[in-house]
Amino acid sequence: MNRVGKKRVLFDSKNVSSNVQNGSISLASTLGAQTSSENAAIAQGLKRQSPELLDTLIELYQHRLLRYLLFLTGKREVAEDLFQETWMRVLLRGAQYNGKARFDTWLFTIARNLVIDLSRKRVMASLDEMSEGKDDDRPFEVAMSGPSPLEQFQSRENCAEVGEVLLKLEPSYREVLVLRFYEELSLEEIATVTRAPLSTVKSRLYRGLATLKPEMEQLRSSRSHAEVGI
């Protein structure tokens, strides 16, 4: 098997990117309850730099990882470059994963750090503020008993619309919504990935959901007017 490198094609970029952007990838397609024994096995394999394990992990997580990077950067080419770099880091720094946390939490943390590093070198929407906790840290209790605005909109017909609106949100809100509802991470796991206090994560989730609904309504209204020629 070829070693992972910058030149190695880990995925069909056009196909994967298109599927992610169009919302045709099932949100639960690669999700599953990761047990402590599975995490431990992954940790051991990464310590050995097992190429077979790396291929398996890429196959399982490529769509979720690329989707996350697309939402963070808003640019396909940038997301694809960071996708490759993330797996390089997994290969080279696999010994740092101890198996105590879910592998996807560790994977998204690596990807996020790469986005932050890139944002310091390029003129783009910086994620540095997301690590500085500049949000209002007052705790919010987010009601989760019923479907959230994101879940209400998340049907096969409008996945693309939801993705379009998410890209318009404040980056810190967008990231939390993606990790919570697309990747199904717990609030505590999101706090680990983003290095933010739990209260800040709750605040961003609340404010992101509050912003999402009117943005969706505005998008649909503008498209309805366009269809009737107004």
JSON list of C-alpha atoms in Angstrom, two decimals:
[
{"chain": "A", "resi": 1, "resn": "MET", "atom": "CA", "xyz": [0.00, 0.00, 0.00]},
{"chain": "A", "resi": 2, "resn": "ASN", "atom": "CA", "xyz": [1.25, 3.49, -0.83]},
{"chain": "A", "resi": 3, "resn": "ARG", "atom": "CA", "xyz": [2.17, 5.63, 2.13]},
{"chain": "A", "resi": 4, "resn": "VAL", "atom": "CA", "xyz": [-0.07, 8.56, 2.79]},
{"chain": "A", "resi": 5, "resn": "GLY", "atom": "CA", "xyz": [1.44, 11.77, 1.45]},
{"chain": "A", "resi": 6, "resn": "LYS", "atom": "CA", "xyz": [0.53, 15.11, -0.02]},
{"chain": "A", "resi": 7, "resn": "LYS", "atom": "CA", "xyz": [0.40, 13.63, -3.51]},
{"chain": "A", "resi": 8, "resn": "ARG", "atom": "CA", "xyz": [-1.60, 10.56, -2.64]},
{"chain": "A", "resi": 9, "resn": "VAL", "atom": "CA", "xyz": [-5.22, 10.62, -3.75]},
{"chain": "A", "resi": 10, "resn": "LEU", "atom": "CA", "xyz": [-7.12, 9.48, -0.67]},
{"chain": "A", "resi": 11, "resn": "PHE", "atom": "CA", "xyz": [-10.55, 10.00, -2.18]},
{"chain": "A", "resi": 12, "resn": "ASP", "atom": "CA", "xyz": [-12.38, 11.07, -5.31]},
{"chain": "A", "resi": 13, "resn": "SER", "atom": "CA", "xyz": [-12.43, 14.75, -4.39]},
{"chain": "A", "resi": 14, "resn": "LYS", "atom": "CA", "xyz": [-15.06, 15.84, -6.89]},
{"chain": "A", "resi": 15, "resn": "ASN", "atom": "CA", "xyz": [-17.41, 13.02, -5.99]},
{"chain": "A", "resi": 16, "resn": "VAL", "atom": "CA", "xyz": [-17.02, 13.34, -2.22]},
{"chain": "A", "resi": 17, "resn": "SER", "atom": "CA", "xyz": [-17.21, 17.14, -2.24]},
{"chain": "A", "resi": 18, "resn": "SER", "atom": "CA", "xyz": [-20.28, 17.11, -4.46]},
{"chain": "A", "resi": 19, "resn": "ASN", "atom": "CA", "xyz": [-22.07, 14.59, -2.28]},
{"chain": "A", "resi": 20, "resn": "VAL", "atom": "CA", "xyz": [-21.26, 16.51, 0.88]},
{"chain": "A", "resi": 21, "resn": "GLN", "atom": "CA", "xyz": [-22.36, 19.86, -0.51]},
{"chain": "A", "resi": 22, "resn": "ASN", "atom": "CA", "xyz": [-25.58, 18.41, -1.92]},
{"chain": "A", "resi": 23, "resn": "GLY", "atom": "CA", "xyz": [-26.43, 16.75, 1.37]},
{"chain": "A", "resi": 24, "resn": "SER", "atom": "CA", "xyz": [-26.70, 13.31, -0.22]},
{"chain": "A", "resi": 25, "resn": "ILE", "atom": "CA", "xyz": [-24.50, 11.65, 2.39]},
{"chain": "A", "resi": 26, "resn": "SER", "atom": "CA", "xyz": [-26.58, 10.19, 5.21]},
{"chain": "A", "resi": 27, "resn": "LEU", "atom": "CA", "xyz": [-25.91, 11.94, 8.50]},
{"chain": "A", "resi": 28, "resn": "ALA", "atom": "CA", "xyz": [-25.59, 8.58, 10.21]},
{"chain": "A", "resi": 29, "resn": "SER", "atom": "CA", "xyz": [-23.77, 6.80, 7.40]},
{"chain": "A", "resi": 30, "resn": "THR", "atom": "CA", "xyz": [-20.58, 6.25, 9.37]},
{"chain": "A", "resi": 31, "resn": "LEU", "atom": "CA", "xyz": [-21.80, 6.89, 12.87]},
{"chain": "A", "resi": 32, "resn": "GLY", "atom": "CA", "xyz": [-21.85, 4.17, 15.46]},
{"chain": "A", "resi": 33, "resn": "ALA", "atom": "CA", "xyz": [-21.31, 3.69, 19.12]},
{"chain": "A", "resi": 34, "resn": "GLN", "atom": "CA", "xyz": [-17.57, 3.63, 19.59]},
{"chain": "A", "resi": 35, "resn": "THR", "atom": "CA", "xyz": [-16.73, 1.38, 22.50]},
{"chain": "A", "resi": 36, "resn": "SER", "atom": "CA", "xyz": [-13.70, 1.79, 24.72]},
{"chain": "A", "resi": 37, "resn": "SER", "atom": "CA", "xyz": [-12.26, -1.45, 23.34]},
{"chain": "A", "resi": 38, "resn": "GLU", "atom": "CA", "xyz": [-12.61, -0.17, 19.77]},
{"chain": "A", "resi": 39, "resn": "ASN", "atom": "CA", "xyz": [-10.92, 3.08, 20.69]},
{"chain": "A", "resi": 40, "resn": "ALA", "atom": "CA", "xyz": [-8.12, 1.15, 22.38]},
{"chain": "A", "resi": 41, "resn": "ALA", "atom": "CA", "xyz": [-7.67, -1.00, 19.27]},
{"chain": "A", "resi": 42, "resn": "ILE", "atom": "CA", "xyz": [-7.45, 2.12, 17.11]},
{"chain": "A", "resi": 43, "resn": "ALA", "atom": "CA", "xyz": [-4.88, 3.60, 19.48]},
{"chain": "A", "resi": 44, "resn": "GLN", "atom": "CA", "xyz": [-2.73, 0.48, 19.30]},
{"chain": "A", "resi": 45, "resn": "GLY", "atom": "CA", "xyz": [-2.94, 0.37, 15.51]},
{"chain": "A", "resi": 46, "resn": "LEU", "atom": "CA", "xyz": [-1.96, 4.02, 15.19]},
{"chain": "A", "resi": 47, "resn": "LYS", "atom": "CA", "xyz": [1.03, 3.48, 17.45]},
{"chain": "A", "resi": 48, "resn": "ARG", "atom": "CA", "xyz": [2.17, 0.75, 15.04]},
{"chain": "A", "resi": 49, "resn": "GLN", "atom": "CA", "xyz": [1.41, 3.06, 12.09]},
{"chain": "A", "resi": 50, "resn": "SER", "atom": "CA", "xyz": [-0.67, 0.28, 10.58]},
{"chain": "A", "resi": 51, "resn": "PRO", "atom": "CA", "xyz": [-1.40, 1.14, 6.93]},
{"chain": "A", "resi": 52, "resn": "GLU", "atom": "CA", "xyz": [-4.39, -1.21, 6.90]},
{"chain": "A", "resi": 53, "resn": "LEU", "atom": "CA", "xyz": [-5.93, 0.60, 9.88]},
{"chain": "A", "resi": 54, "resn": "LEU", "atom": "CA", "xyz": [-5.32, 3.98, 8.26]},
{"chain": "A", "resi": 55, "resn": "ASP", "atom": "CA", "xyz": [-7.09, 2.85, 5.09]},
{"chain": "A", "resi": 56, "resn": "THR", "atom": "CA", "xyz": [-10.04, 1.66, 7.17]},
{"chain": "A", "resi": 57, "resn": "LEU", "atom": "CA", "xyz": [-10.24, 4.92, 9.12]},
{"chain": "A", "resi": 58, "resn": "ILE", "atom": "CA", "xyz": [-10.10, 6.98, 5.93]},
{"chain": "A", "resi": 59, "resn": "GLU", "atom": "CA", "xyz": [-12.91, 4.91, 4.44]},
{"chain": "A", "resi": 60, "resn": "LEU", "atom": "CA", "xyz": [-15.05, 5.32, 7.56]},
{"chain": "A", "resi": 61, "resn": "TYR", "atom": "CA", "xyz": [-14.48, 9.00, 8.23]},
{"chain": "A", "resi": 62, "resn": "GLN", "atom": "CA", "xyz": [-13.66, 10.66, 4.90]},
{"chain": "A", "resi": 63, "resn": "HIS", "atom": "CA", "xyz": [-17.14, 12.06, 4.27]},
{"chain": "A", "resi": 64, "resn": "ARG", "atom": "CA", "xyz": [-17.62, 13.34, 7.80]},
{"chain": "A", "resi": 65, "resn": "LEU", "atom": "CA", "xyz": [-14.17, 14.92, 7.93]},
{"chain": "A", "resi": 66, "resn": "LEU", "atom": "CA", "xyz": [-14.47, 16.62, 4.55]},
{"chain": "A", "resi": 67, "resn": "ARG", "atom": "CA", "xyz": [-17.95, 17.89, 5.39]},
{"chain": "A", "resi": 68, "resn": "TYR", "atom": "CA", "xyz": [-16.64, 19.39, 8.64]},
{"chain": "A", "resi": 69, "resn": "LEU", "atom": "CA", "xyz": [-13.75, 21.09, 6.82]},
{"chain": "A", "resi": 70, "resn": "LEU", "atom": "CA", "xyz": [-16.07, 22.39, 4.10]},
{"chain": "A", "resi": 71, "resn": "PHE", "atom": "CA", "xyz": [-18.29, 24.02, 6.70]},
{"chain": "A", "resi": 72, "resn": "LEU", "atom": "CA", "xyz": [-15.30, 25.52, 8.53]},
{"chain": "A", "resi": 73, "resn": "THR", "atom": "CA", "xyz": [-13.55, 26.95, 5.46]},
{"chain": "A", "resi": 74, "resn": "GLY", "atom": "CA", "xyz": [-16.38, 27.42, 2.97]},
{"chain": "A", "resi": 75, "resn": "LYS", "atom": "CA", "xyz": [-13.92, 26.57, 0.19]},
{"chain": "A", "resi": 76, "resn": "ARG", "atom": "CA", "xyz": [-13.70, 23.15, -1.45]},
{"chain": "A", "resi": 77, "resn": "GLU", "atom": "CA", "xyz": [-10.06, 23.32, -2.52]},
{"chain": "A", "resi": 78, "resn": "VAL", "atom": "CA", "xyz": [-8.95, 24.50, 0.91]},
{"chain": "A", "resi": 79, "resn": "ALA", "atom": "CA", "xyz": [-11.02, 21.79, 2.59]},
{"chain": "A", "resi": 80, "resn": "GLU", "atom": "CA", "xyz": [-9.53, 19.10, 0.36]},
{"chain": "A", "resi": 81, "resn": "ASP", "atom": "CA", "xyz": [-5.96, 20.24, 1.09]},
{"chain": "A", "resi": 82, "resn": "LEU", "atom": "CA", "xyz": [-6.66, 20.25, 4.83]},
{"chain": "A", "resi": 83, "resn": "PHE", "atom": "CA", "xyz": [-8.30, 16.84, 4.50]},
{"chain": "A", "resi": 84, "resn": "GLN", "atom": "CA", "xyz": [-5.06, 15.41, 3.15]},
{"chain": "A", "resi": 85, "resn": "GLU", "atom": "CA", "xyz": [-3.01, 17.18, 5.81]},
{"chain": "A", "resi": 86, "resn": "THR", "atom": "CA", "xyz": [-5.28, 15.90, 8.58]},
{"chain": "A", "resi": 87, "resn": "TRP", "atom": "CA", "xyz": [-4.63, 12.29, 7.63]},
{"chain": "A", "resi": 88, "resn": "MET", "atom": "CA", "xyz": [-0.92, 13.02, 7.41]},
{"chain": "A", "resi": 89, "resn": "ARG", "atom": "CA", "xyz": [-1.09, 14.23, 11.01]},
{"chain": "A", "resi": 90, "resn": "VAL", "atom": "CA", "xyz": [-3.04, 11.13, 12.02]},
{"chain": "A", "resi": 91, "resn": "LEU", "atom": "CA", "xyz": [-0.31, 8.94, 10.54]},
{"chain": "A", "resi": 92, "resn": "LEU", "atom": "CA", "xyz": [2.61, 10.89, 11.96]},
{"chain": "A", "resi": 93, "resn": "ARG", "atom": "CA", "xyz": [1.12, 11.66, 15.38]},
{"chain": "A", "resi": 94, "resn": "GLY", "atom": "CA", "xyz": [-1.01, 8.59, 15.91]},
{"chain": "A", "resi": 95, "resn": "ALA", "atom": "CA", "xyz": [0.97, 7.68, 19.02]},
{"chain": "A", "resi": 96, "resn": "GLN", "atom": "CA", "xyz": [-0.57, 10.72, 20.73]},
{"chain": "A", "resi": 97, "resn": "TYR", "atom": "CA", "xyz": [-4.04, 9.17, 20.59]},
{"chain": "A", "resi": 98, "resn": "ASN", "atom": "CA", "xyz": [-4.54, 7.19, 23.80]},
{"chain": "A", "resi": 99, "resn": "GLY", "atom": "CA", "xyz": [-8.00, 5.76, 23.10]},
{"chain": "A", "resi": 100, "resn": "LYS", "atom": "CA", "xyz": [-9.63, 7.42, 26.11]},
{"chain": "A", "resi": 101, "resn": "ALA", "atom": "CA", "xyz": [-11.77, 9.69, 23.93]},
{"chain": "A", "resi": 102, "resn": "ARG", "atom": "CA", "xyz": [-13.68, 8.79, 20.79]},
{"chain": "A", "resi": 103, "resn": "PHE", "atom": "CA", "xyz": [-11.47, 8.72, 17.72]},
{"chain": "A", "resi": 104, "resn": "ASP", "atom": "CA", "xyz": [-13.67, 11.16, 15.81]},
{"chain": "A", "resi": 105, "resn": "THR", "atom": "CA", "xyz": [-13.29, 13.72, 18.61]},
{"chain": "A", "resi": 106, "resn": "TRP", "atom": "CA", "xyz": [-9.51, 13.51, 18.26]},
{"chain": "A", "resi": 107, "resn": "LEU", "atom": "CA", "xyz": [-9.75, 13.60, 14.45]},
{"chain": "A", "resi": 108, "resn": "PHE", "atom": "CA", "xyz": [-11.89, 16.74, 14.39]},
{"chain": "A", "resi": 109, "resn": "THR", "atom": "CA", "xyz": [-9.55, 18.40, 16.89]},
{"chain": "A", "resi": 110, "resn": "ILE", "atom": "CA", "xyz": [-6.61, 17.83, 14.52]},
{"chain": "A", "resi": 111, "resn": "ALA", "atom": "CA", "xyz": [-8.59, 19.19, 11.57]},
{"chain": "A", "resi": 112, "resn": "ARG", "atom": "CA", "xyz": [-9.71, 22.25, 13.51]},
{"chain": "A", "resi": 113, "resn": "ASN", "atom": "CA", "xyz": [-6.17, 23.05, 14.60]},
{"chain": "A", "resi": 114, "resn": "LEU", "atom": "CA", "xyz": [-5.05, 22.94, 10.97]},
{"chain": "A", "resi": 115, "resn": "VAL", "atom": "CA", "xyz": [-7.81, 25.38, 10.00]},
{"chain": "A", "resi": 116, "resn": "ILE", "atom": "CA", "xyz": [-6.69, 27.74, 12.77]},
{"chain": "A", "resi": 117, "resn": "ASP", "atom": "CA", "xyz": [-3.07, 27.46, 11.62]},
{"chain": "A", "resi": 118, "resn": "LEU", "atom": "CA", "xyz": [-4.10, 28.28, 8.07]},
{"chain": "A", "resi": 119, "resn": "SER", "atom": "CA", "xyz": [-6.25, 31.21, 9.17]},
{"chain": "A", "resi": 120, "resn": "ARG", "atom": "CA", "xyz": [-3.16, 32.80, 10.70]},
{"chain": "A", "resi": 121, "resn": "LYS", "atom": "CA", "xyz": [-1.39, 32.67, 7.35]},
{"chain": "A", "resi": 122, "resn": "ARG", "atom": "CA", "xyz": [-4.22, 33.71, 5.04]},
{"chain": "A", "resi": 123, "resn": "VAL", "atom": "CA", "xyz": [-6.80, 36.46, 4.95]},
{"chain": "A", "resi": 124, "resn": "MET", "atom": "CA", "xyz": [-9.96, 34.50, 5.68]},
{"chain": "A", "resi": 125, "resn": "ALA", "atom": "CA", "xyz": [-12.60, 34.27, 8.41]},
{"chain": "A", "resi": 126, "resn": "SER", "atom": "CA", "xyz": [-10.35, 33.54, 11.36]},
{"chain": "A", "resi": 127, "resn": "LEU", "atom": "CA", "xyz": [-11.33, 30.93, 13.92]},
{"chain": "A", "resi": 128, "resn": "ASP", "atom": "CA", "xyz": [-9.01, 32.39, 16.54]},
{"chain": "A", "resi": 129, "resn": "GLU", "atom": "CA", "xyz": [-11.91, 34.14, 18.27]},
{"chain": "A", "resi": 130, "resn": "MET", "atom": "CA", "xyz": [-13.53, 30.77, 18.71]},
{"chain": "A", "resi": 131, "resn": "SER", "atom": "CA", "xyz": [-10.62, 29.68, 20.89]},
{"chain": "A", "resi": 132, "resn": "GLU", "atom": "CA", "xyz": [-10.58, 32.88, 22.90]},
{"chain": "A", "resi": 133, "resn": "GLY", "atom": "CA", "xyz": [-14.09, 32.47, 24.34]},
{"chain": "A", "resi": 134, "resn": "LYS", "atom": "CA", "xyz": [-15.31, 35.93, 23.36]},
{"chain": "A", "resi": 135, "resn": "ASP", "atom": "CA", "xyz": [-18.94, 34.82, 23.39]},
{"chain": "A", "resi": 136, "resn": "ASP", "atom": "CA", "xyz": [-21.25, 35.72, 26.21]},
{"chain": "A", "resi": 137, "resn": "ASP", "atom": "CA", "xyz": [-20.42, 32.90, 28.62]},
{"chain": "A", "resi": 138, "resn": "ARG", "atom": "CA", "xyz": [-23.73, 33.04, 30.44]},
{"chain": "A", "resi": 139, "resn": "PRO", "atom": "CA", "xyz": [-25.13, 29.50, 30.44]},
{"chain": "A", "resi": 140, "resn": "PHE", "atom": "CA", "xyz": [-28.10, 28.71, 28.24]},
{"chain": "A", "resi": 141, "resn": "GLU", "atom": "CA", "xyz": [-30.33, 25.72, 28.73]},
{"chain": "A", "resi": 142, "resn": "VAL", "atom": "CA", "xyz": [-31.07, 24.49, 25.24]},
{"chain": "A", "resi": 143, "resn": "ALA", "atom": "CA", "xyz": [-34.39, 22.70, 25.05]},
{"chain": "A", "resi": 144, "resn": "MET", "atom": "CA", "xyz": [-33.77, 19.38, 23.28]},
{"chain": "A", "resi": 145, "resn": "SER", "atom": "CA", "xyz": [-37.07, 17.64, 24.00]},
{"chain": "A", "resi": 146, "resn": "GLY", "atom": "CA", "xyz": [-38.41, 18.26, 20.50]},
{"chain": "A", "resi": 147, "resn": "PRO", "atom": "CA", "xyz": [-36.79, 18.56, 17.08]},
{"chain": "A", "resi": 148, "resn": "SER", "atom": "CA", "xyz": [-34.45, 21.53, 16.79]},
{"chain": "A", "resi": 149, "resn": "PRO", "atom": "CA", "xyz": [-34.78, 24.05, 13.96]},
{"chain": "A", "resi": 150, "resn": "LEU", "atom": "CA", "xyz": [-31.88, 22.30, 12.23]},
{"chain": "A", "resi": 151, "resn": "GLU", "atom": "CA", "xyz": [-33.54, 18.89, 12.52]},
{"chain": "A", "resi": 152, "resn": "GLN", "atom": "CA", "xyz": [-36.86, 20.31, 11.32]},
{"chain": "A", "resi": 153, "resn": "PHE", "atom": "CA", "xyz": [-35.22, 21.58, 8.15]},
{"chain": "A", "resi": 154, "resn": "GLN", "atom": "CA", "xyz": [-32.99, 18.54, 7.68]},
{"chain": "A", "resi": 155, "resn": "SER", "atom": "CA", "xyz": [-34.98, 16.58, 5.10]},
{"chain": "A", "resi": 156, "resn": "ARG", "atom": "CA", "xyz": [-33.65, 15.16, 1.83]},
{"chain": "A", "resi": 157, "resn": "GLU", "atom": "CA", "xyz": [-35.29, 18.00, -0.10]},
{"chain": "A", "resi": 158, "resn": "ASN", "atom": "CA", "xyz": [-33.58, 20.83, 1.72]},
{"chain": "A", "resi": 159, "resn": "CYS", "atom": "CA", "xyz": [-30.22, 19.49, 2.94]},
{"chain": "A", "resi": 160, "resn": "ALA", "atom": "CA", "xyz": [-28.55, 21.72, 0.36]},
{"chain": "A", "resi": 161, "resn": "GLU", "atom": "CA", "xyz": [-30.52, 24.72, 1.65]},
{"chain": "A", "resi": 162, "resn": "VAL", "atom": "CA", "xyz": [-29.45, 24.02, 5.22]},
{"chain": "A", "resi": 163, "resn": "GLY", "atom": "CA", "xyz": [-25.83, 23.78, 4.13]},
{"chain": "A", "resi": 164, "resn": "GLU", "atom": "CA", "xyz": [-26.12, 27.07, 2.26]},
{"chain": "A", "resi": 165, "resn": "VAL", "atom": "CA", "xyz": [-27.55, 28.85, 5.30]},
{"chain": "A", "resi": 166, "resn": "LEU", "atom": "CA", "xyz": [-25.00, 27.32, 7.67]},
{"chain": "A", "resi": 167, "resn": "LEU", "atom": "CA", "xyz": [-22.20, 28.83, 5.60]},
{"chain": "A", "resi": 168, "resn": "LYS", "atom": "CA", "xyz": [-23.70, 32.27, 6.24]},
{"chain": "A", "resi": 169, "resn": "LEU", "atom": "CA", "xyz": [-23.69, 31.92, 10.01]},
{"chain": "A", "resi": 170, "resn": "GLU", "atom": "CA", "xyz": [-21.00, 33.16, 12.37]},
{"chain": "A", "resi": 171, "resn": "PRO", "atom": "CA", "xyz": [-18.18, 30.55, 12.13]},
{"chain": "A", "resi": 172, "resn": "SER", "atom": "CA", "xyz": [-18.32, 29.74, 15.84]},
{"chain": "A", "resi": 173, "resn": "TYR", "atom": "CA", "xyz": [-22.07, 29.07, 15.67]},
{"chain": "A", "resi": 174, "resn": "ARG", "atom": "CA", "xyz": [-21.74, 27.07, 12.46]},
{"chain": "A", "resi": 175, "resn": "GLU", "atom": "CA", "xyz": [-19.05, 24.81, 13.86]},
{"chain": "A", "resi": 176, "resn": "VAL", "atom": "CA", "xyz": [-21.04, 23.91, 16.97]},
{"chain": "A", "resi": 177, "resn": "LEU", "atom": "CA", "xyz": [-24.17, 23.17, 14.92]},
{"chain": "A", "resi": 178, "resn": "VAL", "atom": "CA", "xyz": [-22.22, 20.93, 12.54]},
{"chain": "A", "resi": 179, "resn": "LEU", "atom": "CA", "xyz": [-20.53, 19.02, 15.36]},
{"chain": "A", "resi": 180, "resn": "ARG", "atom": "CA", "xyz": [-23.78, 18.62, 17.32]},
{"chain": "A", "resi": 181, "resn": "PHE", "atom": "CA", "xyz": [-26.31, 17.74, 14.63]},
{"chain": "A", "resi": 182, "resn": "TYR", "atom": "CA", "xyz": [-24.23, 16.42, 11.72]},
{"chain": "A", "resi": 183, "resn": "GLU", "atom": "CA", "xyz": [-21.51, 14.62, 13.65]},
{"chain": "A", "resi": 184, "resn": "GLU", "atom": "CA", "xyz": [-23.66, 13.91, 16.73]},
{"chain": "A", "resi": 185, "resn": "LEU", "atom": "CA", "xyz": [-20.97, 14.82, 19.25]},
{"chain": "A", "resi": 186, "resn": "SER", "atom": "CA", "xyz": [-22.05, 15.50, 22.81]},
{"chain": "A", "resi": 187, "resn": "LEU", "atom": "CA", "xyz": [-21.74, 19.00, 24.22]},
{"chain": "A", "resi": 188, "resn": "GLU", "atom": "CA", "xyz": [-18.79, 17.83, 26.31]},
{"chain": "A", "resi": 189, "resn": "GLU", "atom": "CA", "xyz": [-17.05, 16.40, 23.23]},
{"chain": "A", "resi": 190, "resn": "ILE", "atom": "CA", "xyz": [-17.66, 19.65, 21.34]},
{"chain": "A", "resi": 191, "resn": "ALA", "atom": "CA", "xyz": [-16.04, 21.52, 24.21]},
{"chain": "A", "resi": 192, "resn": "THR", "atom": "CA", "xyz": [-13.01, 19.23, 23.85]},
{"chain": "A", "resi": 193, "resn": "VAL", "atom": "CA", "xyz": [-12.73, 19.80, 20.09]},
{"chain": "A", "resi": 194, "resn": "THR", "atom": "CA", "xyz": [-13.19, 23.57, 20.28]},
{"chain": "A", "resi": 195, "resn": "ARG", "atom": "CA", "xyz": [-11.28, 24.06, 23.55]},
{"chain": "A", "resi": 196, "resn": "ALA", "atom": "CA", "xyz": [-14.16, 26.18, 24.82]},
{"chain": "A", "resi": 197, "resn": "PRO", "atom": "CA", "xyz": [-15.95, 26.05, 28.18]},
{"chain": "A", "resi": 198, "resn": "LEU", "atom": "CA", "xyz": [-19.14, 24.01, 28.23]},
{"chain": "A", "resi": 199, "resn": "SER", "atom": "CA", "xyz": [-21.16, 27.15, 28.95]},
{"chain": "A", "resi": 200, "resn": "THR", "atom": "CA", "xyz": [-19.71, 28.77, 25.81]},
{"chain": "A", "resi": 201, "resn": "VAL", "atom": "CA", "xyz": [-20.64, 25.72, 23.72]},
{"chain": "A", "resi": 202, "resn": "LYS", "atom": "CA", "xyz": [-24.22, 25.92, 25.02]},
{"chain": "A", "resi": 203, "resn": "SER", "atom": "CA", "xyz": [-24.34, 29.63, 24.26]},
{"chain": "A", "resi": 204, "resn": "ARG", "atom": "CA", "xyz": [-23.12, 29.13, 20.69]},
{"chain": "A", "resi": 205, "resn": "LEU", "atom": "CA", "xyz": [-25.56, 26.29, 20.12]},
{"chain": "A", "resi": 206, "resn": "TYR", "atom": "CA", "xyz": [-28.47, 28.36, 21.40]},
{"chain": "A", "resi": 207, "resn": "ARG", "atom": "CA", "xyz": [-27.56, 31.43, 19.39]},
{"chain": "A", "resi": 208, "resn": "GLY", "atom": "CA", "xyz": [-26.83, 29.40, 16.27]},
{"chain": "A", "resi": 209, "resn": "LEU", "atom": "CA", "xyz": [-30.22, 27.71, 16.39]},
{"chain": "A", "resi": 210, "resn": "ALA", "atom": "CA", "xyz": [-31.89, 31.06, 17.05]},
{"chain": "A", "resi": 211, "resn": "THR", "atom": "CA", "xyz": [-30.20, 32.52, 13.97]},
{"chain": "A", "resi": 212, "resn": "LEU", "atom": "CA", "xyz": [-30.81, 29.55, 11.68]},
{"chain": "A", "resi": 213, "resn": "LYS", "atom": "CA", "xyz": [-34.61, 29.69, 11.43]},
{"chain": "A", "resi": 214, "resn": "PRO", "atom": "CA", "xyz": [-35.00, 33.30, 10.22]},
{"chain": "A", "resi": 215, "resn": "GLU", "atom": "CA", "xyz": [-32.13, 32.78, 7.77]},
{"chain": "A", "resi": 216, "resn": "MET", "atom": "CA", "xyz": [-33.88, 29.73, 6.33]},
{"chain": "A", "resi": 217, "resn": "GLU", "atom": "CA", "xyz": [-37.17, 31.61, 6.07]},
{"chain": "A", "resi": 218, "resn": "GLN", "atom": "CA", "xyz": [-35.45, 34.51, 4.33]},
{"chain": "A", "resi": 219, "resn": "LEU", "atom": "CA", "xyz": [-33.76, 32.17, 1.84]},
{"chain": "A", "resi": 220, "resn": "ARG", "atom": "CA", "xyz": [-37.01, 30.40, 1.01]},
{"chain": "A", "resi": 221, "resn": "SER", "atom": "CA", "xyz": [-38.89, 33.67, 0.71]},
{"chain": "A", "resi": 222, "resn": "SER", "atom": "CA", "xyz": [-36.35, 35.11, -1.71]},
{"chain": "A", "resi": 223, "resn": "ARG", "atom": "CA", "xyz": [-36.44, 31.97, -3.83]},
{"chain": "A", "resi": 224, "resn": "SER", "atom": "CA", "xyz": [-40.24, 31.92, -3.86]},
{"chain": "A", "resi": 225, "resn": "HIS", "atom": "CA", "xyz": [-40.28, 35.51, -5.08]},
{"chain": "A", "resi": 226, "resn": "ALA", "atom": "CA", "xyz": [-37.73, 34.68, -7.75]},
{"chain": "A", "resi": 227, "resn": "GLU", "atom": "CA", "xyz": [-39.82, 31.75, -8.99]},
{"chain": "A", "resi": 228, "resn": "VAL", "atom": "CA", "xyz": [-42.92, 33.91, -9.47]},
{"chain": "A", "resi": 229, "resn": "GLY", "atom": "CA", "xyz": [-40.90, 36.71, -11.02]},
{"chain": "A", "resi": 230, "resn": "ILE", "atom": "CA", "xyz": [-41.28, 39.23, -8.21]}
]
